[in-house]
Short mmCIF file of C-alpha atoms in Angstrom, two decimals:
data_model
loop_
_atom_site.label_atom_id
_atom_site.label_comp_id
_atom_site.label_asym_id
_atom_site.label_seq_id
_atom_site.Cartn_x
_atom_site.Cartn_y
_atom_site.Cartn_z
CA GLN A 1 0.00 0.00 0.00
CA ALA A 2 1.26 3.47 -0.82
CA GLY A 3 0.04 7.02 -0.45
CA GLY A 4 1.42 10.33 -1.47
CA TYR A 5 1.06 14.04 -1.56
CA LYS A 6 2.55 16.98 -3.40
CA VAL A 7 4.89 19.40 -1.67
CA ASN A 8 6.17 22.55 -3.30
CA TYR A 9 9.68 23.86 -2.65
CA SER A 10 8.27 26.94 -0.91
CA GLN A 11 6.30 24.74 1.50
CA LEU A 12 9.48 22.95 2.56
CA SER A 13 10.99 26.31 3.47
CA ARG A 14 7.91 27.59 5.30
CA TYR A 15 6.93 24.44 7.16
CA SER A 16 10.02 22.82 8.62
CA ALA A 17 7.86 20.18 10.34
CA ILE A 18 7.38 18.56 6.93
CA ILE A 19 11.08 17.74 6.78
CA SER A 20 11.05 16.20 10.27
CA TRP A 21 7.98 14.15 9.42
CA ILE A 22 9.58 12.90 6.18
CA LYS A 23 12.72 11.83 8.06
CA GLN A 24 10.88 10.21 10.97
CA ASN A 25 8.55 8.23 8.74
CA LYS A 26 11.22 7.26 6.19
CA ILE A 27 9.11 8.64 3.38
CA LYS A 28 10.26 7.92 -0.17
CA ILE A 29 10.54 11.00 -2.32
CA ILE A 30 9.62 11.08 -5.99
CA HIS A 31 10.86 14.37 -7.39
CA LEU A 32 8.95 15.18 -10.58
CA VAL A 33 10.84 17.76 -12.60
CA ARG A 34 10.16 19.49 -15.86
CA LEU A 35 13.43 19.69 -17.77
CA ASN A 36 12.14 22.18 -20.35
CA LEU A 37 11.91 25.37 -18.31
CA LEU A 38 10.14 27.25 -21.11
CA LYS A 39 7.34 24.67 -21.20
CA ARG A 40 7.24 24.79 -17.39
CA LEU A 41 6.74 28.55 -17.55
CA VAL A 42 4.08 28.24 -20.26
CA SER A 43 2.21 25.57 -18.27
CA HIS A 44 2.35 27.73 -15.15
CA LYS A 45 1.00 30.79 -16.98
CA ILE A 46 -1.81 28.80 -18.61
CA ALA A 47 -2.73 27.10 -15.33
CA ASN A 48 -3.00 30.52 -13.68
CA ALA A 49 -4.99 31.99 -16.57
CA LEU A 50 -7.45 29.07 -16.63
CA ASN A 51 -7.32 28.42 -12.88
CA LEU A 52 -6.81 24.79 -13.85
CA LEU A 53 -3.90 22.41 -13.28
CA HIS A 54 -5.39 19.17 -14.59
CA SER A 55 -8.39 18.18 -16.64
CA THR A 56 -10.22 15.06 -17.73
CA GLN A 57 -11.82 16.93 -20.65
CA ALA A 58 -10.40 18.90 -23.56
CA VAL A 59 -9.73 22.53 -22.70
CA GLU A 60 -10.09 25.49 -25.03
CA LEU A 61 -6.70 26.58 -26.37
CA ILE A 62 -5.55 29.98 -25.14
CA LYS A 63 -2.50 32.00 -26.08
CA ILE A 64 -0.24 33.61 -23.55
CA ARG A 65 2.34 36.33 -23.77
CA ILE A 66 5.79 35.89 -22.27
CA ASP A 67 8.13 38.70 -21.36
CA PRO A 68 11.25 37.64 -23.29
CA THR A 69 13.50 40.01 -21.34
CA ILE A 70 13.20 37.91 -18.17
CA LEU A 71 13.65 34.44 -19.68
CA ILE A 72 17.42 33.99 -19.50
CA SER A 73 17.71 35.31 -15.94
CA ASP A 74 14.65 33.31 -14.85
CA PHE A 75 16.06 30.06 -16.26
CA ARG A 76 19.50 30.72 -14.75
CA ARG A 77 17.88 31.35 -11.36
CA ARG A 78 15.58 28.31 -11.44
CA GLN A 79 18.05 25.59 -12.44
CA PRO A 80 20.28 26.03 -9.36
CA ARG A 81 17.15 26.07 -7.20
CA PHE A 82 16.09 22.66 -8.57
CA ASP A 83 19.63 21.34 -8.03
CA LYS A 84 19.64 22.72 -4.47
CA TYR A 85 16.46 20.88 -3.53
CA LYS A 86 17.61 17.67 -5.19
CA LYS A 87 20.78 17.86 -3.10
CA ARG A 88 18.72 18.53 0.05
CA PHE A 89 16.48 15.54 -0.62
CA ILE A 90 19.48 13.25 -0.99
CA GLU A 91 21.93 14.63 1.58
CA ASP A 92 19.75 16.27 4.25
CA PHE A 93 16.64 14.13 4.27
CA LYS A 94 18.58 10.87 3.83
CA VAL A 95 15.51 9.04 2.56
CA PRO A 96 15.02 7.04 -0.65
CA PHE A 97 14.84 9.45 -3.59
CA LEU A 98 13.83 9.04 -7.22
CA GLU A 99 13.84 11.84 -9.77
CA VAL A 100 11.42 11.52 -12.68
CA ALA A 101 11.43 13.91 -15.63
CA TYR A 102 7.97 14.92 -16.81
CA GLU A 103 9.16 14.63 -20.40
CA SER A 104 10.23 10.99 -19.85
CA LEU A 105 7.00 10.17 -18.06
CA VAL A 106 4.98 11.41 -21.04
CA ALA A 107 7.22 9.83 -23.69
CA TYR A 108 7.87 6.50 -21.96
CA PHE A 109 4.89 6.17 -19.63
CA ASP A 110 4.96 2.40 -19.08
CA LYS A 111 8.73 2.29 -18.52
CA GLU A 112 8.66 5.22 -16.09
CA ILE A 113 5.66 3.86 -14.17
CA GLU A 114 7.43 0.51 -13.86
CA LYS A 115 10.47 2.31 -12.43
CA ILE A 116 8.27 4.24 -9.96
CA LEU A 117 6.41 1.11 -8.83
CA LYS A 118 9.70 -0.72 -8.29
CA PHE A 119 11.02 2.23 -6.26
CA LEU A 120 7.85 2.18 -4.12
CA GLU A 121 8.08 -1.63 -3.84
CA ILE A 122 4.61 -2.07 -5.35
CA ASP A 123 3.80 -5.03 -7.56
CA LYS A 124 2.21 -4.06 -10.85
CA ILE A 125 -1.40 -5.25 -10.68
CA GLY A 126 -2.42 -4.51 -14.25
CA PRO A 127 -2.36 -1.72 -16.77
CA LEU A 128 -2.33 1.70 -15.15
CA THR A 129 -4.34 4.38 -16.88
CA SER A 130 -5.41 7.95 -16.27
CA ASP A 131 -8.43 9.97 -17.30
CA PHE A 132 -6.35 13.16 -17.45
CA VAL A 133 -5.91 14.81 -20.84
CA LYS A 134 -3.16 17.12 -21.96
CA VAL A 135 -4.16 20.73 -21.33
CA ASN A 136 -1.49 22.36 -23.52
CA PRO A 137 -0.52 21.44 -27.08
CA ASP A 138 3.09 20.41 -27.69
CA SER A 139 3.84 23.23 -30.11
CA LEU A 140 5.00 26.36 -28.32
CA GLU A 141 4.23 28.38 -31.45
CA ASP A 142 0.55 27.50 -30.95
CA ILE A 143 0.56 28.78 -27.35
CA ILE A 144 2.98 31.69 -27.14
CA GLU A 145 1.52 34.82 -28.68
CA ASN A 146 4.94 36.45 -29.13
CA TYR A 147 6.82 33.27 -30.03
CA ALA A 148 9.12 35.06 -32.53
CA GLU A 149 10.42 37.37 -29.77
CA VAL A 150 10.94 34.44 -27.39
CA LYS A 151 12.74 32.47 -30.10
CA GLN A 152 15.00 35.41 -30.89
CA VAL A 153 16.03 35.76 -27.23
CA LEU A 154 16.72 32.05 -26.70
CA THR A 155 18.45 31.31 -30.03
CA ASN A 156 22.20 30.76 -29.65
CA THR A 157 21.95 30.40 -25.86
CA GLU A 158 22.22 27.34 -23.63
CA PHE A 159 18.40 27.41 -23.51
CA GLU A 160 17.76 27.20 -27.25
CA ASN A 161 16.78 23.53 -26.95
CA PHE A 162 13.74 24.61 -24.88
CA LEU A 163 12.17 25.87 -28.13
CA MET A 164 11.72 22.27 -29.31
#
């Protein structure tokens, strides 16, 4: 039997009792990360605009505008933050830890689920499915209103691959 809950980085900072509880109960941590920080930003903006994180029904496509002047500094600030928390999970919490990339989970669902179940020491009982549907299309050009500006800023930087 397994249970779980979602904790945001900011909650770990604000509520130190969470960390103690995790350590005392030898909780296993699955750290779901989004490697493409541009898609993470787009998803966040759309979720806020629609007031919707997940859906079991198709959602009307909306376009969002991104301030291209903040992208590089935002990405450079976020990556070390993710690395910092990963290090804390492993070194400070000293509990079993598994990092799963959202992109891998979507692309290789069965393989990633198998890895997660093994980590949680749960026998696979049959095919696992979900009623959730994708809220955002894969093409950033279809979502970002000022895609040309964003592309211009990210081209020839270490973040250019986020445009894919």
